[in-house]
Coordinates of C-alpha atoms in Angstrom, one line a residue:
X1 CA -5.0 33.1 -7.2
X2 CA -5.1 33.7 -4.1
X3 CA -8.8 32.6 -4.3
X4 CA -6.8 29.0 -4.5
X5 CA -4.1 28.6 -2.5
X6 CA -4.8 27.0 0.4
X7 CA -5.9 28.6 3.8
X8 CA -3.3 28.7 6.6
X9 CA -5.7 29.7 9.1
X10 CA -5.2 27.1 11.2
X11 CA -1.9 27.0 11.2
X12 CA -1.9 30.3 12.2
X13 CA -4.5 29.8 14.7
X14 CA -3.2 26.8 17.3
X15 CA 0.1 25.9 18.3
X16 CA -0.5 22.9 18.8
X17 CA -1.8 22.2 14.9
X18 CA 1.5 23.3 13.9
X19 CA 3.2 21.0 16.2
X20 CA 1.0 18.1 15.0
X21 CA 1.5 18.8 11.5
X22 CA 5.1 19.4 11.5
X23 CA 5.7 15.9 13.1
X24 CA 3.5 14.1 10.5
X25 CA 5.5 15.8 8.3
X26 CA 8.7 14.1 9.5
X27 CA 7.2 10.9 10.7
X28 CA 5.6 10.1 6.9
X29 CA 8.3 11.0 4.8
X30 CA 10.3 7.8 7.0
X31 CA 6.4 5.3 6.7
X32 CA 7.3 6.7 2.9
X33 CA 10.6 5.0 2.6
X34 CA 10.1 1.9 4.5
X35 CA 6.0 1.7 2.7
X36 CA 8.7 1.4 -1.2
X37 CA 11.8 -0.6 0.7
X38 CA 9.2 -3.3 2.3
X39 CA 7.5 -4.9 -1.3
X40 CA 10.9 -3.9 -2.8
X41 CA 12.7 -6.5 -0.3
X42 CA 10.2 -9.3 0.0
X43 CA 9.9 -9.5 -4.4
X44 CA 14.3 -9.3 -4.5
X45 CA 13.7 -12.5 -1.8
X46 CA 10.7 -14.2 -2.9
X47 CA 10.1 -12.8 -7.0
X48 CA 6.7 -13.7 -6.0
X49 CA 3.9 -11.1 -6.8
X50 CA 1.5 -12.9 -4.8
X51 CA 3.7 -12.7 -1.7
X52 CA 4.0 -8.5 -2.0
X53 CA 0.1 -9.3 -2.3
X54 CA 0.2 -11.2 1.2
X55 CA 1.4 -8.0 3.0
X56 CA -1.9 -6.0 3.0
X57 CA -3.7 -10.0 3.8
X58 CA -1.0 -9.8 6.8
X59 CA -2.2 -6.3 7.8
X60 CA -6.2 -7.2 7.2
X61 CA -6.9 -8.4 10.7
X62 CA -4.7 -6.5 13.0
X63 CA -6.6 -3.3 10.8
X64 CA -9.7 -4.3 12.0
X65 CA -9.3 -5.3 15.2
X66 CA -7.6 -2.4 16.6
X67 CA -9.4 0.7 14.0
X68 CA -12.5 -0.5 16.4
X69 CA -10.4 -1.1 19.8
X70 CA -8.4 2.5 19.2
X71 CA -11.0 4.7 18.3
X72 CA -13.4 3.7 21.3
X73 CA -9.9 4.4 23.9
X74 CA -9.5 7.7 22.1
X75 CA -12.6 8.5 23.2
X76 CA -12.2 7.2 26.7
X77 CA -7.9 8.1 27.2
X78 CA -5.7 11.2 26.6
X79 CA -5.2 11.5 23.1
X80 CA -1.6 13.0 23.5
X81 CA -0.7 9.5 24.9
X82 CA -1.5 7.7 22.8
X83 CA -0.1 9.3 19.9
X84 CA 3.0 9.5 21.1
X85 CA 3.4 6.1 22.6
X86 CA 2.2 4.5 19.6
X87 CA 5.0 6.4 17.4
X88 CA 7.5 5.5 20.0
X89 CA 6.3 1.8 19.2
X90 CA 7.2 2.3 15.9
X91 CA 9.8 3.3 15.6
X92 CA 10.4 -0.3 17.2
X93 CA 9.6 -1.7 14.5
X94 CA 12.0 0.8 12.0
X95 CA 14.5 -0.7 14.3
X96 CA 14.2 -4.5 13.6
X97 CA 13.2 -4.1 10.2
X98 CA 16.7 -2.6 9.8
X99 CA 18.1 -4.7 11.3
X100 CA 17.1 -7.8 10.3
X101 CA 18.0 -6.4 6.6
X102 CA 22.0 -5.5 7.8
X103 CA 22.1 -9.5 8.8
X104 CA 23.9 -12.1 5.9
X105 CA 20.1 -13.2 5.1
X106 CA 17.4 -12.2 5.4
X107 CA 14.1 -13.2 6.6
X108 CA 11.2 -12.6 5.3
X109 CA 8.9 -14.2 8.2
X110 CA 10.1 -10.5 9.9
X111 CA 8.7 -8.2 7.3
X112 CA 5.4 -9.6 7.4
X113 CA 5.7 -9.7 11.5
X114 CA 6.1 -6.0 11.5
X115 CA 3.7 -5.2 9.0
X116 CA 1.3 -6.5 11.3
X117 CA 2.6 -4.4 13.9
X118 CA 3.0 -1.9 12.3
X119 CA -0.8 -2.2 10.7
X120 CA -2.4 -2.7 15.1
X121 CA -0.1 0.5 15.3
X122 CA -1.1 2.7 12.9
X123 CA -5.0 2.0 13.4
X124 CA -4.9 2.4 17.5
X125 CA -3.3 5.9 16.4
X126 CA -5.1 7.0 13.2
X127 CA -8.6 7.6 15.7
X128 CA -6.6 9.4 18.7
X129 CA -4.8 11.9 15.3
X130 CA -8.3 12.7 13.7
X131 CA -10.5 12.9 16.6
X132 CA -8.0 15.2 17.7
X133 CA -8.1 17.7 15.2
X134 CA -11.5 19.0 15.9
X135 CA -10.2 19.9 19.5
X136 CA -7.9 22.4 18.3
X137 CA -8.6 23.8 14.9
X138 CA -12.8 26.1 14.6
X139 CA -15.2 24.3 13.4
X140 CA -15.3 26.6 10.2
X141 CA -11.8 25.6 9.3
X142 CA -12.0 21.8 9.5
X143 CA -12.5 21.7 5.8
X144 CA -9.1 23.9 6.2
X145 CA -6.2 21.8 8.4
X146 CA -8.1 18.9 6.0
X147 CA -6.4 19.7 3.3
X148 CA -2.8 20.7 4.8
X149 CA -2.7 17.8 6.7
X150 CA -4.1 16.1 2.9
X151 CA -1.4 18.5 2.2
X152 CA 1.9 17.6 4.8
X153 CA 0.4 13.2 3.5
X154 CA 1.8 14.1 -0.2
X155 CA 4.5 15.9 0.5
X156 CA 6.1 13.4 2.3
X157 CA 4.6 10.2 0.0
X158 CA 6.4 12.5 -3.3
X159 CA 9.8 13.1 -1.3
X160 CA 9.5 9.7 0.8
X161 CA 9.2 7.0 -2.2
X162 CA 11.6 9.3 -4.5
X163 CA 14.5 9.4 -1.7
X164 CA 12.8 5.0 -1.7
X165 CA 14.1 4.8 -5.2
X166 CA 17.4 6.1 -5.3
X167 CA 17.8 5.0 -1.6
X168 CA 17.7 1.1 -2.3
X169 CA 18.8 1.0 -6.3
X170 CA 22.2 2.5 -4.7
X171 CA 22.6 2.5 -1.0
X172 CA 20.9 -0.2 0.1
X173 CA 17.8 -1.4 2.2
X174 CA 19.1 -1.1 5.7
X175 CA 19.6 2.9 4.7
X176 CA 16.2 3.1 3.6
X177 CA 14.7 1.5 7.0
X178 CA 17.6 3.9 9.1
X179 CA 16.5 6.9 7.7
X180 CA 12.6 5.9 9.2
X181 CA 14.6 5.4 12.3
X182 CA 15.5 8.5 12.9
X183 CA 12.3 10.2 12.2
X184 CA 10.0 8.0 14.8
X185 CA 12.3 9.2 17.0
X186 CA 12.2 12.9 15.6
X187 CA 8.9 12.7 15.6
X188 CA 8.6 12.2 19.3
X189 CA 10.3 14.4 20.2
X190 CA 7.9 17.6 18.3
X191 CA 4.8 15.2 20.0
X192 CA 6.0 16.1 23.5
X193 CA 4.9 19.2 24.2
X194 CA 1.1 19.3 22.5
X195 CA -1.3 20.4 25.3
X196 CA -2.0 17.2 27.5
X197 CA -6.5 16.1 25.4
X198 CA -7.9 13.8 28.0
X199 CA -11.2 11.9 27.6
X200 CA -14.5 14.1 27.4
X201 CA -16.7 13.7 29.7
X202 CA -19.9 12.2 28.2
X203 CA -17.3 10.2 26.5
X204 CA -18.1 6.2 27.2
X205 CA -15.6 3.4 28.9
X206 CA -13.9 1.5 25.7
X207 CA -15.7 -1.5 25.7
X208 CA -17.9 -4.1 22.8
X209 CA -20.6 -2.4 24.0
X210 CA -19.2 1.3 23.5
X211 CA -18.0 -0.1 19.4
X212 CA -21.4 -1.1 18.9
X213 CA -23.0 2.7 19.3
X214 CA -20.9 4.0 17.7
X215 CA -21.3 1.0 14.6
X216 CA -25.4 2.1 15.3
X217 CA -24.5 6.2 15.1
X218 CA -22.6 5.0 11.8
X219 CA -25.5 3.0 11.0
X220 CA -27.9 5.9 11.2
X221 CA -26.3 9.0 9.2
X222 CA -26.6 7.5 6.1
X223 CA -24.6 9.7 4.5
X224 CA -21.5 9.0 6.1
X225 CA -22.4 5.6 5.3
X226 CA -22.4 6.2 1.8
X227 CA -18.5 8.2 2.5
X228 CA -17.3 4.7 3.9
X229 CA -18.4 2.8 1.5
X230 CA -16.9 4.8 -1.8
X231 CA -13.4 4.9 0.1
X232 CA -13.4 1.2 0.4
X233 CA -14.5 0.6 -2.6
X234 CA -12.2 2.7 -5.2
X235 CA -9.6 1.5 -2.9
X236 CA -10.3 -2.4 -2.9
X237 CA -10.9 -2.1 -7.0
X238 CA -8.3 0.6 -7.9
X239 CA -5.3 1.1 -5.5
X240 CA -2.5 -0.2 -7.7
X241 CA 0.6 0.2 -5.6
X242 CA 1.7 -4.0 -5.1
X243 CA 1.9 -4.8 -8.3
X244 CA 3.9 -0.9 -9.2
X245 CA 7.6 -3.3 -8.7
X246 CA 5.9 -5.6 -11.7
X247 CA 4.4 -2.7 -13.9
X248 CA 8.0 -1.2 -14.2
X249 CA 9.7 -4.5 -15.1
X250 CA 7.0 -4.9 -17.7
X251 CA 7.8 -1.9 -18.7
X252 CA 11.3 -2.0 -18.9
X253 CA 11.5 0.6 -16.6
X254 CA 13.1 -0.5 -13.5
X255 CA 14.4 3.1 -12.7
X256 CA 10.5 4.5 -12.9
X257 CA 9.6 2.5 -9.8
X258 CA 10.2 5.3 -6.8
X259 CA 8.4 7.8 -9.5
X260 CA 5.1 5.4 -10.6
X261 CA 5.2 5.6 -6.2
X262 CA 5.4 9.0 -6.0
X263 CA 3.4 9.8 -8.5
X264 CA -0.2 8.6 -6.9
X265 CA 0.6 11.2 -4.2
X266 CA 2.3 14.1 -6.1
X267 CA -1.5 14.1 -7.8
X268 CA -2.8 14.6 -4.1
X269 CA 0.4 17.7 -3.7
X270 CA -0.8 19.6 -6.9
X271 CA -4.1 19.3 -5.7
X272 CA -4.0 20.1 -2.0
X273 CA -1.4 22.7 -3.2
X274 CA -4.6 25.1 -5.5
X275 CA -7.5 23.7 -1.9
X276 CA -8.4 27.0 -1.7
X277 CA -11.5 26.9 -3.5
X278 CA -12.0 23.5 -1.5
X279 CA -14.1 25.8 -0.2
X280 CA -16.4 27.6 -1.1
X281 CA -18.3 24.1 -1.6
X282 CA -21.1 22.9 0.1
X283 CA -22.1 19.9 -1.7
X284 CA -19.1 17.5 -0.7
X285 CA -21.2 14.4 -1.0
X286 CA -21.0 14.7 -4.6
X287 CA -17.9 16.3 -4.5
X288 CA -16.7 12.7 -3.0
X289 CA -18.7 10.4 -5.5
X290 CA -17.0 12.6 -9.2
X291 CA -13.3 12.2 -7.7
X292 CA -13.5 8.5 -7.2
X293 CA -15.3 8.0 -9.6
X294 CA -12.4 9.8 -11.6
X295 CA -9.9 8.0 -9.4
X296 CA -11.1 4.8 -11.4
X297 CA -10.8 6.4 -14.7
X298 CA -6.8 7.8 -14.3
X299 CA -6.2 4.5 -12.8
X300 CA -8.0 2.4 -15.4
X301 CA -6.1 4.2 -18.0
X302 CA -2.5 4.4 -16.8
X303 CA -3.4 0.4 -16.9
X304 CA -4.0 0.1 -20.6
X305 CA -0.5 2.4 -21.3
X306 CA 2.4 1.2 -22.7
X307 CA 4.4 3.7 -22.0
X308 CA 5.9 4.8 -19.1
X309 CA 5.5 8.7 -18.8
X310 CA 1.6 8.4 -19.6
X311 CA 1.2 5.9 -17.0
X312 CA 2.9 8.4 -14.4
X313 CA 0.9 10.5 -15.9
X314 CA -2.4 8.8 -14.8
X315 CA -1.1 8.0 -11.7
X316 CA -0.8 11.3 -11.1
X317 CA -4.4 12.8 -12.5
X318 CA -5.4 9.1 -9.8
X319 CA -3.7 10.9 -6.9
X320 CA -6.0 14.9 -7.6
X321 CA -8.9 13.0 -8.2
X322 CA -7.6 10.5 -3.9
X323 CA -7.0 13.7 -2.6
X324 CA -10.4 16.0 -3.6
X325 CA -12.3 12.9 -2.7
X326 CA -10.4 13.0 1.0
X327 CA -10.2 16.4 1.3
X328 CA -14.4 16.5 1.7
X329 CA -14.3 13.2 3.3
X330 CA -12.3 14.5 6.0
X331 CA -14.9 18.1 6.5
X332 CA -17.8 15.6 6.0
X333 CA -16.4 13.8 9.4
X334 CA -15.2 15.9 11.3
X335 CA -17.7 18.8 10.5
X336 CA -20.3 17.1 11.6
X337 CA -19.5 14.7 14.3
X338 CA -19.5 14.5 18.0
X339 CA -16.6 15.2 19.9
X340 CA -17.9 12.2 21.8
X341 CA -18.6 9.4 19.6
X342 CA -15.0 10.9 17.7
X343 CA -12.9 8.8 18.0
X344 CA -15.1 5.1 17.7
X345 CA -16.2 6.9 14.4
X346 CA -13.0 7.3 13.6
X347 CA -11.6 4.1 13.9
X348 CA -14.6 3.1 11.5
X349 CA -12.7 6.1 9.2
X350 CA -9.5 4.1 9.9
X351 CA -11.4 1.1 8.4
X352 CA -12.6 2.1 5.5
X353 CA -9.4 4.4 4.4
X354 CA -7.5 1.4 5.3
X355 CA -8.8 -2.0 5.0
X356 CA -9.8 -0.7 1.2
X357 CA -6.2 -0.8 -0.1
X358 CA -5.3 -3.5 2.3
X359 CA -7.7 -6.4 0.6
X360 CA -6.6 -4.0 -2.0
X361 CA -3.1 -5.4 -2.2
X362 CA -4.3 -8.5 -2.1
X363 CA -6.6 -8.1 -4.4
X364 CA -4.1 -6.5 -7.2
X365 CA -1.7 -9.3 -6.4
X366 CA -3.5 -12.1 -6.7
X367 CA -5.2 -11.3 -10.1
X368 CA -1.8 -10.0 -11.2
X369 CA -0.3 -13.5 -11.0
X370 CA -3.7 -14.7 -12.8
X371 CA -4.3 -12.6 -15.4
X372 CA -1.1 -10.4 -15.7
X373 CA -0.4 -7.5 -14.3
X374 CA -1.7 -4.8 -16.4
X375 CA -4.9 -5.9 -16.9
X376 CA -5.4 -6.2 -13.3
X377 CA -4.6 -2.6 -12.8
X378 CA -6.6 -1.8 -15.3
X379 CA -9.9 -3.7 -14.8
X380 CA -9.6 -3.3 -11.5
X381 CA -9.5 1.1 -12.1
X382 CA -13.0 0.0 -14.2
X383 CA -14.5 -2.4 -12.4
X384 CA -13.8 1.0 -9.7
X385 CA -16.0 3.5 -11.8
X386 CA -19.1 1.0 -11.8
X387 CA -19.5 0.4 -7.6
X388 CA -19.5 3.8 -7.5
X389 CA -21.3 4.8 -9.3
X390 CA -24.1 2.2 -8.2
X391 CA -23.4 3.5 -4.1
X392 CA -24.5 6.6 -5.6
X393 CA -27.8 5.2 -7.0
X394 CA -27.9 3.9 -4.2
X395 CA -27.4 6.1 -1.1
X396 CA -28.9 9.3 -2.1
X397 CA -27.7 10.8 1.1
X398 CA -24.4 11.5 0.2
X399 CA -25.7 12.8 -3.3
X400 CA -28.3 15.7 -1.6
X401 CA -25.6 16.2 2.0
X402 CA -25.5 20.3 2.2
X403 CA -23.3 21.9 4.9
X404 CA -24.9 25.1 4.6
X405 CA -27.8 22.8 5.8
X406 CA -26.9 19.0 7.3
X407 CA -28.8 19.3 10.7
X408 CA -25.8 17.6 12.4
X409 CA -23.6 20.0 10.8
X410 CA -25.8 22.4 11.9
X411 CA -25.7 21.6 15.5
X412 CA -22.2 20.9 16.1
X413 CA -21.1 23.8 14.8
X414 CA -24.5 25.2 17.8
X415 CA -22.6 24.1 20.3
X416 CA -18.5 25.0 19.9
X417 CA -20.5 28.0 19.0
X418 CA -21.5 27.8 22.0
X419 CA -18.7 26.2 24.0
X420 CA -15.9 29.0 22.7
X421 CA -15.0 31.4 25.2
X422 CA -16.7 35.3 25.2
X423 CA -13.0 37.6 24.3
X424 CA -12.2 40.1 27.5

């Protein structure tokens, strides 16, 4: 049994990892409150599935622009400062949502404006967070750190939506936005003591040329391209979150909306609780492909169910599959990408796992408006399975990846071993 439990080595070995982990836990909880409240408010104000799906459209451009530039900034500037300032900016956006919600007649346009600005801040912050991890955690402990970070995200993902469903229904949207603001204040306070993390002396200054250098490196690594493409396809084709308020209505189960939003993170949480087995798997690429295909199947099954409890069950299964994919994608990224390129590649990674869900909101909302909610969810899951299969056939480097023999993983392990201080 102990072999299945999460590996806590990164938590015990690195104080900065502990600080970041707790800070992320707090802010993620608050962010998930807003994640539920925002589409509910747009639904209440407009009554349109297309309008809810448009959240993804306004998030897309800042996600692309600032994701790539944010990666270059993470390589060229102090990562800790980037994390601090962007976290503070997110708190200001939560305050804006709170003010709007308290107006006698809340406006719709500020909701889209905040969604776009938040997308920009997240796009700058995430490359800094991702590229900081290999600096504060030992090389061989990076898969365990990825699993612990995923566990942290899923705790917020389960608790946040579940609490948000109750708060929005019985206390009002203002309470959800207000709680999110408080969590950002706490997160900033927890991040302040983290040690500075200045740029590597080999890192390029932020520019279009440096961004292009990162893109060329990613293109040269077909196994990395495979992880990006698989996740992009899975999230674009089978992300059902934008239409969940309408699915709950169709099933005559408004009470289940918070549970629906919590189901995917709940499945991820269950997997992370028994993530110890992931350290003994070395063919990470095959696990990424398999789990992405199973994600699509589970989402398709959820769309076909008439009973709300079965919908919730398959969403839980889907979340577990997504967690498995995320753990092994992160392991491949963290164990093979050089430090001087880590920020820029983290920016590309951000696009792969964020553009997909963002576009997926647009796809699911538009498809639901034309063909119906159930068709949008079910067909999207089946299309995901087909796309994942085609990508696996077209990218053999992903299927053959082995952490024990991959040249990039071996080189980075040797570099970090040589750089480690000699015990006295």
